[in-house]
Short mmCIF file of C-alpha atoms and ligand atoms in Angstrom, two decimals:
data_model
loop_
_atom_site.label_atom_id
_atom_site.label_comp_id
_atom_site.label_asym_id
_atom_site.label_seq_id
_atom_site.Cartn_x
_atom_site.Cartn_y
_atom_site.Cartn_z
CA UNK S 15 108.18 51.20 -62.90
CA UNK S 16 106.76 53.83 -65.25
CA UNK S 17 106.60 57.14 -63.78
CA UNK S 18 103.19 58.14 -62.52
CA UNK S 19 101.58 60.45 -64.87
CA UNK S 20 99.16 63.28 -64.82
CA UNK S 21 95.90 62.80 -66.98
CA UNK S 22 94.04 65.51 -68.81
CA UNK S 23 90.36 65.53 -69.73
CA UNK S 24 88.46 68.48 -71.97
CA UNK S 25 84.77 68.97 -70.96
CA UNK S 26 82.61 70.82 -73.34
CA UNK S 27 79.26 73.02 -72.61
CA UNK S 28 79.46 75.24 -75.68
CA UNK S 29 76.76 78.22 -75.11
CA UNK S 30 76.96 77.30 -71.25
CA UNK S 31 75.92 74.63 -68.64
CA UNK S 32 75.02 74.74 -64.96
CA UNK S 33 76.18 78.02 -63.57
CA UNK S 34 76.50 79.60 -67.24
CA UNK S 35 73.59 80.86 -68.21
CA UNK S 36 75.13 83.95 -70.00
CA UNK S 37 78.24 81.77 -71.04
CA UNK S 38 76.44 82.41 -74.58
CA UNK S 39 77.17 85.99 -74.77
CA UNK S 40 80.91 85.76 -75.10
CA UNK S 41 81.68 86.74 -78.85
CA UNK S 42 84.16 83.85 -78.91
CA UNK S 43 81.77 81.43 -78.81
CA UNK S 44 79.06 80.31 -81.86
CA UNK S 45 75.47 81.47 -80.26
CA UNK S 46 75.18 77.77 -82.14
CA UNK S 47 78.18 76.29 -80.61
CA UNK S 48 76.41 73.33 -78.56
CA UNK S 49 74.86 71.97 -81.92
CA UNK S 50 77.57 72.90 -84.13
CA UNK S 51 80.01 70.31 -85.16
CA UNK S 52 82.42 72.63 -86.51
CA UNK S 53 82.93 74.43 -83.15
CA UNK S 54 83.56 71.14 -81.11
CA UNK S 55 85.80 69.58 -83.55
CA UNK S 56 88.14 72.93 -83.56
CA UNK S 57 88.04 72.91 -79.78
CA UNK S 58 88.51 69.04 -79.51
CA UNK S 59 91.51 69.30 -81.89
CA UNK S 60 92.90 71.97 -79.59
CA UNK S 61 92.75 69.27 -76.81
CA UNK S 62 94.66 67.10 -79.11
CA UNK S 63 97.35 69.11 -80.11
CA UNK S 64 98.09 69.60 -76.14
CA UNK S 65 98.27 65.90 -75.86
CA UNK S 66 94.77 65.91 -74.02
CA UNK S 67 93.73 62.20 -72.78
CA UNK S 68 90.16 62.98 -73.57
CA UNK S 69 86.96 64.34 -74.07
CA UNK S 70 84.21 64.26 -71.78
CA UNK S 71 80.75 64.90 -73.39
CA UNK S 72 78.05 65.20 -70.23
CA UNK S 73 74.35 64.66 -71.33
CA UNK S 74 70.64 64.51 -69.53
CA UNK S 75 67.39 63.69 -71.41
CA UNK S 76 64.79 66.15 -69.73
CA UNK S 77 64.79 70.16 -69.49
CA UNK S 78 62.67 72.59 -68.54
CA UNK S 79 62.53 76.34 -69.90
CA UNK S 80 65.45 77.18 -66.70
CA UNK S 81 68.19 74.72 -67.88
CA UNK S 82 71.34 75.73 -68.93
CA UNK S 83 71.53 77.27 -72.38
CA UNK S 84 74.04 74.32 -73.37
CA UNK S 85 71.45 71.48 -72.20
CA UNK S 86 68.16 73.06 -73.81
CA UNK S 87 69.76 72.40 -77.38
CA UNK S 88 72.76 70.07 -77.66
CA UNK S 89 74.14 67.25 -80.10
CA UNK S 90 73.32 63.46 -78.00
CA UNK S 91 77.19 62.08 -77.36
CA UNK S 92 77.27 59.17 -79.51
CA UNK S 93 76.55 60.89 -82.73
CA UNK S 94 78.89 63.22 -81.80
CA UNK S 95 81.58 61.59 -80.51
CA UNK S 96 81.07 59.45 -83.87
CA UNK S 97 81.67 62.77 -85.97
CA UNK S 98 84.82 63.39 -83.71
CA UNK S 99 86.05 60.58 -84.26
CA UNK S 100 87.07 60.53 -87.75
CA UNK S 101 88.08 64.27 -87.63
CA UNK S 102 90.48 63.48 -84.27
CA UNK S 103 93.74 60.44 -84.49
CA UNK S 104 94.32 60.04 -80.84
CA UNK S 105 91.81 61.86 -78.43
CA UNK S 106 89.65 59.65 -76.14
CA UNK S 107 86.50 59.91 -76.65
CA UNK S 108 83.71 59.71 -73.87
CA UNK S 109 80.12 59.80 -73.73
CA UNK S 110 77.75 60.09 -70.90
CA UNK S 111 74.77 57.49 -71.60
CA UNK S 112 72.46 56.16 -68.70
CA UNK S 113 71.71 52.69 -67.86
CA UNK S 114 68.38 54.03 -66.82
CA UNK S 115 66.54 54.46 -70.31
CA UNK S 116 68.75 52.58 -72.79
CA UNK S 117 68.65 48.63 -73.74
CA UNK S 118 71.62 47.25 -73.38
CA UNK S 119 72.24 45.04 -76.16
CA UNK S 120 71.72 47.92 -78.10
CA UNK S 121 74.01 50.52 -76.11
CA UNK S 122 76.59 47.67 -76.07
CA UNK S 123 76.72 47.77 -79.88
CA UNK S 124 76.55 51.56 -80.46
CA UNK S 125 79.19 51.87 -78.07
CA UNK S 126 81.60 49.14 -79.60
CA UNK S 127 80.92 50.68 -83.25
CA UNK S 128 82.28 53.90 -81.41
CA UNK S 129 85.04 51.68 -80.38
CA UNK S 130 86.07 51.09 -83.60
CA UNK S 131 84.85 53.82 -85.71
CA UNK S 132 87.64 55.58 -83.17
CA UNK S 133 90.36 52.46 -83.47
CA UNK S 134 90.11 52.08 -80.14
CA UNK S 135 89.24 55.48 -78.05
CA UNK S 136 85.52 54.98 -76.92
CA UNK S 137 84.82 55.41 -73.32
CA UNK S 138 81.36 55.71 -71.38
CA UNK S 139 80.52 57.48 -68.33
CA UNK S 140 77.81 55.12 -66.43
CA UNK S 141 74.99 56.99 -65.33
CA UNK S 142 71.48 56.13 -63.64
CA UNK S 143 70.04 59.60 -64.85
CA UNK S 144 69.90 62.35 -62.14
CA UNK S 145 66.75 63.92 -63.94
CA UNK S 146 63.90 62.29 -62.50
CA UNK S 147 61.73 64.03 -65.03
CA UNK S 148 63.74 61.72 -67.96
CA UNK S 149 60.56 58.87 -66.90
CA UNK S 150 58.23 61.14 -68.57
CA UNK S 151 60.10 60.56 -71.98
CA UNK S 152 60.40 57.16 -71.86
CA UNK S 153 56.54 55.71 -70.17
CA UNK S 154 57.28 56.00 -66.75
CA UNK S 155 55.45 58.14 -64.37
CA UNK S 156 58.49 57.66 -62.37
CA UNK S 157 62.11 57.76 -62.45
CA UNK S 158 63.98 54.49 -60.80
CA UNK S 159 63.94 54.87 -56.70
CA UNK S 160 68.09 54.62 -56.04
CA UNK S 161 68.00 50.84 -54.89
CA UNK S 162 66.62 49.89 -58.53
CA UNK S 163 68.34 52.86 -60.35
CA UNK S 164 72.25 51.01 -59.44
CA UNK S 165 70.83 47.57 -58.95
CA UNK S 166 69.86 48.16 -62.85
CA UNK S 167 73.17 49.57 -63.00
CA UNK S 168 75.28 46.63 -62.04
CA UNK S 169 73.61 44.26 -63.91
CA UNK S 170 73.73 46.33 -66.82
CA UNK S 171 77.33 46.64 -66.62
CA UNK S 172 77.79 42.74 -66.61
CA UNK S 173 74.92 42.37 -69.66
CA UNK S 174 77.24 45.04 -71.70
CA UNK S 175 80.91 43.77 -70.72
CA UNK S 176 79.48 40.25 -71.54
CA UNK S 177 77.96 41.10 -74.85
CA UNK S 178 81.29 42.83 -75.64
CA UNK S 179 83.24 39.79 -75.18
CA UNK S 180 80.59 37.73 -77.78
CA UNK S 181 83.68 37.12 -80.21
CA UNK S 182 87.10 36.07 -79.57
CA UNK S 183 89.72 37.87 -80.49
CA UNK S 184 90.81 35.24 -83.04
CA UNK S 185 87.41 34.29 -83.48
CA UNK S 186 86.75 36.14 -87.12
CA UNK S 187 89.34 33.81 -89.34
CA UNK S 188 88.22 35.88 -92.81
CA UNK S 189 90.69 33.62 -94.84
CA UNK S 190 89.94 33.55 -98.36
CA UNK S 191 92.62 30.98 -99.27
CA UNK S 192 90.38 28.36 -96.99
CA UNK S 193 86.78 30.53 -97.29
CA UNK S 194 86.71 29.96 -93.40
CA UNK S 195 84.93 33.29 -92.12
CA UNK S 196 84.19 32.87 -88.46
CA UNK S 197 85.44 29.99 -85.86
CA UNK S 198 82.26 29.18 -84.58
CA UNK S 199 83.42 27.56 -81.64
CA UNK S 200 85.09 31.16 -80.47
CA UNK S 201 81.85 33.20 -80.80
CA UNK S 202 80.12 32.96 -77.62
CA UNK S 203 76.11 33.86 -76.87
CA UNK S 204 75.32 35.38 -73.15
CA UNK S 205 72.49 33.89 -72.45
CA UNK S 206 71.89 36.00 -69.65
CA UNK S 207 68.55 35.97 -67.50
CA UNK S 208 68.57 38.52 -64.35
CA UNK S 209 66.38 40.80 -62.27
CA UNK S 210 66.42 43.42 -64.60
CA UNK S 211 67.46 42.10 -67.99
CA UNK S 212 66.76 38.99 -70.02
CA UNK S 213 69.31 39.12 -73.05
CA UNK S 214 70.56 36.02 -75.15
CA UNK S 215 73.15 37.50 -77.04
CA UNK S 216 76.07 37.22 -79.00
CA UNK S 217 76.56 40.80 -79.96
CA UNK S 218 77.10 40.72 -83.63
CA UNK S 219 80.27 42.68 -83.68
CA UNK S 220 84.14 42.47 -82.53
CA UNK S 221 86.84 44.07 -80.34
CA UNK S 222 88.39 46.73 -80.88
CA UNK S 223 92.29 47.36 -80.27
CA UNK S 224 91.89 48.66 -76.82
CA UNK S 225 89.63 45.56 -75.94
CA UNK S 226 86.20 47.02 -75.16
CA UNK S 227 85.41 50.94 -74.14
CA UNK S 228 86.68 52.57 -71.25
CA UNK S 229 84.46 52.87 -68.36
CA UNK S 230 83.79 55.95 -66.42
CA UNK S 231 81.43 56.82 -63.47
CA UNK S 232 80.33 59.47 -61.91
CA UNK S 233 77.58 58.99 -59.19
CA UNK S 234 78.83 60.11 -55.58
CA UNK S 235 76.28 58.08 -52.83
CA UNK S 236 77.20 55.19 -51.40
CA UNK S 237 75.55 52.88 -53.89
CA UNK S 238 77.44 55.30 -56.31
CA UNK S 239 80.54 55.08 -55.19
CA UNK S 240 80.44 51.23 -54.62
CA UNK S 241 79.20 50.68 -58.04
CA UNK S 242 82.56 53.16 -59.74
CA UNK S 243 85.33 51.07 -57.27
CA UNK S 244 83.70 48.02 -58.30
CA UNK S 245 83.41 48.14 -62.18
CA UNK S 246 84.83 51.48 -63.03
CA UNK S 247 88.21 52.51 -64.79
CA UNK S 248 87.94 55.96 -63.70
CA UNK S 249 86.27 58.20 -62.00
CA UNK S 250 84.55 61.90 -62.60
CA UNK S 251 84.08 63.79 -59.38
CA UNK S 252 84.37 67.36 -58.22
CA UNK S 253 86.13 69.10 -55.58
CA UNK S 254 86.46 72.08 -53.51
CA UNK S 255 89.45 72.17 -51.85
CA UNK S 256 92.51 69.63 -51.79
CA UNK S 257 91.46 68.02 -48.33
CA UNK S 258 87.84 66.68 -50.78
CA UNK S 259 89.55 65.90 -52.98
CA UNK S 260 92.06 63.32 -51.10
CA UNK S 261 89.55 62.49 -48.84
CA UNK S 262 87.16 61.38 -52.10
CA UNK S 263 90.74 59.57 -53.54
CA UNK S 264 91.37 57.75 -50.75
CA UNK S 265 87.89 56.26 -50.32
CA UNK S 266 87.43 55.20 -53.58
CA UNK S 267 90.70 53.55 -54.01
CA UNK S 268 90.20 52.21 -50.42
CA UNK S 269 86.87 50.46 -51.86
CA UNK S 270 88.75 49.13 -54.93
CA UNK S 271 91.25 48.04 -52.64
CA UNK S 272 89.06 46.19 -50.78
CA UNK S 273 87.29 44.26 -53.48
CA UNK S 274 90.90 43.05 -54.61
CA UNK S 275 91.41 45.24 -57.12
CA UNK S 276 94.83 47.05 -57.64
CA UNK S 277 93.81 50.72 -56.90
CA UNK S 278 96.16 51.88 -59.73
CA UNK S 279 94.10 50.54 -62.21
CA UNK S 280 91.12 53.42 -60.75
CA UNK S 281 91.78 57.01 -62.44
CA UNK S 282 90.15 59.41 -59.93
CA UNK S 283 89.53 63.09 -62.65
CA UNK S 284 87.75 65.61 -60.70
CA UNK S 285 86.66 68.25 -63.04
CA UNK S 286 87.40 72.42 -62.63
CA UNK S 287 87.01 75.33 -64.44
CA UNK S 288 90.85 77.20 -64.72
CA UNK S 289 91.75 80.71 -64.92
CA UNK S 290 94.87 82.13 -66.27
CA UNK S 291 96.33 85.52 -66.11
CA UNK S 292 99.74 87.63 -66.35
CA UNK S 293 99.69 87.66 -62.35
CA UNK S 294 97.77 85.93 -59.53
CA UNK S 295 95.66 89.07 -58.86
CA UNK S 296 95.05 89.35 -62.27
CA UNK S 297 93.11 85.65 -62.33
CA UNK S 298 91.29 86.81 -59.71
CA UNK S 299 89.50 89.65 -61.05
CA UNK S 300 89.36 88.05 -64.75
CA UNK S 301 87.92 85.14 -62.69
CA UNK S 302 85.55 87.64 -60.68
CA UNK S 303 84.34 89.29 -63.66
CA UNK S 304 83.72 86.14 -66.06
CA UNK S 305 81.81 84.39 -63.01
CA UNK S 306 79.57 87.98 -62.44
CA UNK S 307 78.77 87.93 -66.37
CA UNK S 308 78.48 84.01 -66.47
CA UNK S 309 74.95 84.02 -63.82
CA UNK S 310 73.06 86.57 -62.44
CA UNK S 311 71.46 85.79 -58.75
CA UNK S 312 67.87 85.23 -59.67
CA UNK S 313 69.09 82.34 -62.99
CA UNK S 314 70.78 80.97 -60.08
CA UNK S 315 67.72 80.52 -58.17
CA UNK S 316 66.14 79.50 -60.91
CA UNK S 317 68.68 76.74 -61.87
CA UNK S 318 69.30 75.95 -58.19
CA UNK S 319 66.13 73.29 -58.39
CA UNK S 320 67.78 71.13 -60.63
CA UNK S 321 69.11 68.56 -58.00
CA UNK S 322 65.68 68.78 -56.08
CA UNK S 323 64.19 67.01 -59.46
CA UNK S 324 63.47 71.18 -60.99
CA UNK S 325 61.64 72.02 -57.76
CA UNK S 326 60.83 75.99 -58.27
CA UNK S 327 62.40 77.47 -55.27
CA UNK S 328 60.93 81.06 -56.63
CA UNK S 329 58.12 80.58 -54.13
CA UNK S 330 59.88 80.72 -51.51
CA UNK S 331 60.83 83.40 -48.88
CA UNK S 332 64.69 84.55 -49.57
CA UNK S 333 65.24 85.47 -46.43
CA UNK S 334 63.39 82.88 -44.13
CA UNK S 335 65.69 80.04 -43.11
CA UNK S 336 65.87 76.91 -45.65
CA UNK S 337 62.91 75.00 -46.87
CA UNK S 338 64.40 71.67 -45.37
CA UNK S 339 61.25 69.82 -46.53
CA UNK S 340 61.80 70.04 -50.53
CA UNK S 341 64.67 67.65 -50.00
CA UNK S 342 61.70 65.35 -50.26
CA UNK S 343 61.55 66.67 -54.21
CA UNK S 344 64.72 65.53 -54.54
CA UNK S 345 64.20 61.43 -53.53
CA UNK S 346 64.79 59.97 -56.88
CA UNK S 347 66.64 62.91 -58.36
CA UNK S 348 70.45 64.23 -57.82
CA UNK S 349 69.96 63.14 -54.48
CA UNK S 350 72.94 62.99 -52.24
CA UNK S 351 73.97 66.39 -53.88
CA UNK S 352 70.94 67.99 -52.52
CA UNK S 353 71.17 66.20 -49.27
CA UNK S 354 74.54 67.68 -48.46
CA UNK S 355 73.17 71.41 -49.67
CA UNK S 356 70.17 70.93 -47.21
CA UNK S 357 72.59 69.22 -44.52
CA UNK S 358 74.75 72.23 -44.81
CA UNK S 359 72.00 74.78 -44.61
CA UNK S 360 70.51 73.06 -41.15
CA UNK S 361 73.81 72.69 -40.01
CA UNK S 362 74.69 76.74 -40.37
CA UNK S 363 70.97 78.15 -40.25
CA UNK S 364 71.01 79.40 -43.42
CA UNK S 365 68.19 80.92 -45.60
CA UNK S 366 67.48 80.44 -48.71
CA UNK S 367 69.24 83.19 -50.35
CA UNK S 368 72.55 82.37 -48.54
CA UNK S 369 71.93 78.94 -49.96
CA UNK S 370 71.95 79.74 -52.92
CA UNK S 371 74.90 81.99 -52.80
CA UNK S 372 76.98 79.08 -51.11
CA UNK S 373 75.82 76.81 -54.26
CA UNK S 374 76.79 79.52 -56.97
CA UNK S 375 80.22 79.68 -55.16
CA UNK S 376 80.07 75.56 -56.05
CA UNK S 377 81.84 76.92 -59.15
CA UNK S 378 84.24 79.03 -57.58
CA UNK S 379 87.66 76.67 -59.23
CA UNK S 380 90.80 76.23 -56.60
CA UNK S 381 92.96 76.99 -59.83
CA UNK S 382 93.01 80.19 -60.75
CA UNK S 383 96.03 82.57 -60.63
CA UNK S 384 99.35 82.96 -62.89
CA UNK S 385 100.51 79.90 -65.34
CA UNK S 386 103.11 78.98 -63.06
CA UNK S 387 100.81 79.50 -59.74
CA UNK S 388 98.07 77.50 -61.59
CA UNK S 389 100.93 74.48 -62.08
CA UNK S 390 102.11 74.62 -58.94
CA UNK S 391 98.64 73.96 -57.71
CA UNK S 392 98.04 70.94 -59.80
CA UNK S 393 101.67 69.52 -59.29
CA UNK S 394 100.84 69.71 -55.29
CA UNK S 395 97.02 67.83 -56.05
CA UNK S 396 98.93 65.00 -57.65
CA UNK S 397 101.63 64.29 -55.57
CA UNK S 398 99.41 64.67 -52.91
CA UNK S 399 96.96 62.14 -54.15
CA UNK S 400 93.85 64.43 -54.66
CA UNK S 401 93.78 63.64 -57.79
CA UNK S 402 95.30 61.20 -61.18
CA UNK S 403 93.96 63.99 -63.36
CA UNK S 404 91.86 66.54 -64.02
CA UNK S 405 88.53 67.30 -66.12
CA UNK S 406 88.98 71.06 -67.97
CA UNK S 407 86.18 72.62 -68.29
CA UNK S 408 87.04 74.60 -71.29
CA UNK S 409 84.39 77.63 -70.27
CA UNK S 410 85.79 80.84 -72.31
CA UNK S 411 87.87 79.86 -75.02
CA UNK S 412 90.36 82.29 -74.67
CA UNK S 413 90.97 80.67 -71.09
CA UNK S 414 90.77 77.50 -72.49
CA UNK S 415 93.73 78.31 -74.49
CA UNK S 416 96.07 80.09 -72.27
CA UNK S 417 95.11 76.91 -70.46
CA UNK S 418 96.85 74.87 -73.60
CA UNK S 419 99.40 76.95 -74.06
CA UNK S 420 100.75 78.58 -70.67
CA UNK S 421 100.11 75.73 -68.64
CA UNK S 422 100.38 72.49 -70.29
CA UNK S 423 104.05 73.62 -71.29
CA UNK S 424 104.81 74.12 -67.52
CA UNK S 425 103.34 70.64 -66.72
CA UNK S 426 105.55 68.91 -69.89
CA UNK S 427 108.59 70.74 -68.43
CA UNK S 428 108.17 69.44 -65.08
CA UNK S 429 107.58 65.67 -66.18
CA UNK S 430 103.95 65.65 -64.97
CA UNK S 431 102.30 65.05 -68.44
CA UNK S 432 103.59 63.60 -71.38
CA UNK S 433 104.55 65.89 -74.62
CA UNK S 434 103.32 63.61 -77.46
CA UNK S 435 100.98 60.43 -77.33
CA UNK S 436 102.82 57.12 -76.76
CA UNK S 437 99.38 54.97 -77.15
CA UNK S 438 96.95 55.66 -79.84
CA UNK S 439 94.30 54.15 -77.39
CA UNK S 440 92.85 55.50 -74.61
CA UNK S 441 92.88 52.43 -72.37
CA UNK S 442 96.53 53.18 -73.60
CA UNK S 443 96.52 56.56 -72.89
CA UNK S 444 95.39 55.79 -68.99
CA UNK S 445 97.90 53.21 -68.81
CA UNK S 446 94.90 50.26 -68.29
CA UNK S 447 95.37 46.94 -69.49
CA UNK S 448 93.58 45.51 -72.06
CA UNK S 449 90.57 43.25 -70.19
CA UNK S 450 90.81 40.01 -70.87
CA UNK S 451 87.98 38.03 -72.66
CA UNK S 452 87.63 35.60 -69.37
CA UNK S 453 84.31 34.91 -70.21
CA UNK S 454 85.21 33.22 -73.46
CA UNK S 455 88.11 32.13 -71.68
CA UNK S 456 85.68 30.30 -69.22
CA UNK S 457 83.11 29.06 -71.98
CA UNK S 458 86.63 27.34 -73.24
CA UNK S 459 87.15 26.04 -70.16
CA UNK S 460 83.59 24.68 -69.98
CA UNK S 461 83.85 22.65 -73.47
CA UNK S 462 87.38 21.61 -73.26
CA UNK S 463 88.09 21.43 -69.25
CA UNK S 464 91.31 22.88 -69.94
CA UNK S 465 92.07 26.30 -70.66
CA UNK S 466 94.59 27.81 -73.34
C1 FMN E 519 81.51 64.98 -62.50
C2 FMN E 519 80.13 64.45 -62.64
C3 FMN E 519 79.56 64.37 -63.91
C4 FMN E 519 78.26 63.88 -64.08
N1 FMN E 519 77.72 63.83 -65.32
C5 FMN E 519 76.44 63.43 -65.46
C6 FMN E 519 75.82 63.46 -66.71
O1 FMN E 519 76.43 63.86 -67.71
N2 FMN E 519 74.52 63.06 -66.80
C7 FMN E 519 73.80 62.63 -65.70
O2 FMN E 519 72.63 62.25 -65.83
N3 FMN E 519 74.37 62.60 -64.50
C8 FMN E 519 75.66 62.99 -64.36
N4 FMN E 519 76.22 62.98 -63.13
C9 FMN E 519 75.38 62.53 -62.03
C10 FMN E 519 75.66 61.14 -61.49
O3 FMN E 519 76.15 60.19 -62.33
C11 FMN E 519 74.48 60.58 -60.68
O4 FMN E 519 73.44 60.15 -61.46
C12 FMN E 519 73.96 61.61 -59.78
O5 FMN E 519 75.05 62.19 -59.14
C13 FMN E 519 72.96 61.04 -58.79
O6 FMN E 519 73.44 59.89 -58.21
P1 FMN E 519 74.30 59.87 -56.88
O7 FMN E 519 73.40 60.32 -55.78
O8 FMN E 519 74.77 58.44 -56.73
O9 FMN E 519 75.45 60.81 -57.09
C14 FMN E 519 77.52 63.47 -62.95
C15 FMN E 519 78.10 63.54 -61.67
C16 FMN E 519 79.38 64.03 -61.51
C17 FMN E 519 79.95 64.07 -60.12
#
């Protein structure tokens, strides 16, 4: 049996996302850099020369004046990813899209043109849209309430993997000698009529070589989590401390588990920001003094609404205990995040101001310290099943490449990650199988009662 490997993600947030709201200021980085294709195909192509698996682009439809530099003006992840796809050979490429405000015929076609525009690298983080304020853009006075946010979600899921098995893989014949084009009898419509969605199909385009895209989620309540061990191929996640992280690995595999699936085939990537110096002590004061320049107290208040659906907590006293009722702000937003702030503040009596504190410490990364420290660290998640993988978030990019350079090296000597591509796929890359068209497969089955 292959030996387990580690997987490594790149996540992008150019002039800064949550937590980075002076991110911008760092002379390394384009005051453009979030819109500028230049910037993220240099830093992509950095990924790939350290024999990255992929790269995560994260994405929201709705700001207000207090988001994140990065989210007020960025590039949307399929164009993108489109553009780094011809100027990258072997990167995966993901894209968060929401099955929220998006029809799926037509985000199961973008994303299979991705698919093969990239020979085979697409993948796409499943999300119902934390923003409720997204509704505004799109006719609704209101975002989804949870239950219909991942009941949309499943059903979506089958609508799109359906769709992307319209063709066979032998179905397009293209042999000029006979003028035979297409097999019609291997192109397959969906015909598919549910709650949500009423779509006939086919989809009027193929496979690519790694089957179909890659699918990632990243939602973290129940309905979440059920929805990522029962459809997803991996998983984006964040953790504090080792004893999350396992604890978070060993439920989701335990639900994969449970629904018969082999919990191999479910790549658990957390995501962290890493900080590399000459010594130990000397990550901890670079990492001090980037996090003090990155956001100032009062932009984390400001930004600290977000999960509460951009409730202003500005009106509120700093020093009185909690405001436990604008949880209710958060209902159909990032809710189980802001749950588990207000759970913790009730649970410790905080006020507001040590609230916020706690939350800016959210970024506070369990690897920072000396190349060899910082690879020690990850060896010790892995083995210790915390983690298949992890999400770098590139931040600064002169951490971003000691990260390439000191680390990576430490992790290739040790035999944790590989040190050149063996797959030019990502379904390769994550060592997942190739999904088989079954549904063709059954519509076979169906016309001839026997199948091949
Ligand atoms: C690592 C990670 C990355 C995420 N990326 C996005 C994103 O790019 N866009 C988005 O709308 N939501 C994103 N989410 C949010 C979730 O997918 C989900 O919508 C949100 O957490 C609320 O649902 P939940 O209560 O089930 O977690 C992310 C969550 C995590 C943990």
């Amino acid at each position: 049996m292959a030996k387990r490997q580690l997987k490594l993600g790149l996540v992008t947030m150019g002039v800064g996302g949550p937590g980075q709201t002076n991110r911008w200021l760092d002379p390394e980085i384009p005051v453009d850099a979030s819109v500028n294709i230049d910037w993220y195909i240099d830093i992509v192509r950095q990924a790939e020369a350290a024999k990255f698996d992929l790269v995560f682009i994260v994405d929201s439809q709705f700001i207000t004046a207090d988001s994140p530099p990065h989210y007020l003006n960025r590039l949307e992840p399929l164009t993108l990813l489109s553009a780094l796809a011809v100027a990258t050979t072997h990167i995966g490429l993901v894209g968060t899209l929401t099955t929220s405000y998006n029809a799926p015929f037509n985000l199961a076609r973008r994303l299979a043109s991705l698919d093969l525009i990239s020979k085979g690298r697409a993948g796409w983080n499943v999300v119902t849209s934390g923003d409720a304020g997204t509704a505004g853009n799109y006719g609704l006075d209101e975002h989804y309430d949870y239950a219909t946010r991942y009941g949309r979600a499943f059903e979506y899921l089958e609508v799109v993997r359906g769709l992307w098995r319209s063709y066979e893989d032998d179905a397009l014949v293209r042999d000029r000698a006979t003028g035979v084009f297409l097999d019609k009898s291997k192109l397959h419509a969906l015909h598919h009529k549910g709650e949500h969605f009423s779509v006939v199909g086919p989809l009027n385009i193929q496979r690519s070589p790694q089957g179909e895209p890659v699918i990632f989620q990243a939602g973290d309540s129940d309905q979440g989590r059920t929805l990522g061990a029962t459809v997803a191929d991996a998983i984006f996640t964040h953790a504090r401390t080792i004893e999350q992280g396992q604890a978070f690995y060993a439920d989701l595999k335990g639900r994969a588990a449970a629904l018969g699936r082999d919990p191999d085939s479910l790549v658990i990537l957390p995501g962290f920001t890493i900080t590399v110096g000459d010594t130990d002590a000397e990550a901890q004061s670079i990492d001090r003094a980037l996090r003090r320049i990155d956001q100032s107290f009062e932009q984390a208040l400001a930004e600290f609404g977000r999960p509460f659906g951009w409730h202003d907590f500005r009106r509120y006293d700093l020093d009185a205990l909690f405001p436990v009722e604008a949880l209710e702000h958060a209902r159909s937003s990032f809710y189980t995040q802001a749950k588990a702030i207000t759970d913790r503040a009730i649970a410790l009596g905080l006020t507001l101001r040590e609230t916020v504190e706690y939350q800016r410490d959210v970024y506070a990364s369990p690897f920072v310290g000396s190349a060899a420290s910082i690879a020690d660290a990850i060896e010790r998640w892995f083995e210790e099943r915390a983690l298949d993988g992890i999400n770098v978030h590139a931040g600064h990019p002169s951490q971003f490449r000691r990260f390439t350079q000191e680390v990576v090296p430490l992790l290739q000597a040790r035999g944790l990650f590989r040190t050149d591509y063996e797959h030019t796929t990502l379904r390769g890359h994550l060592g997942l199988p190739i999904p088989t068209n079954r549904r063709s497969e059954v519509a076979r089955f169906v016309c001839t009662g026997s199948r091949r």
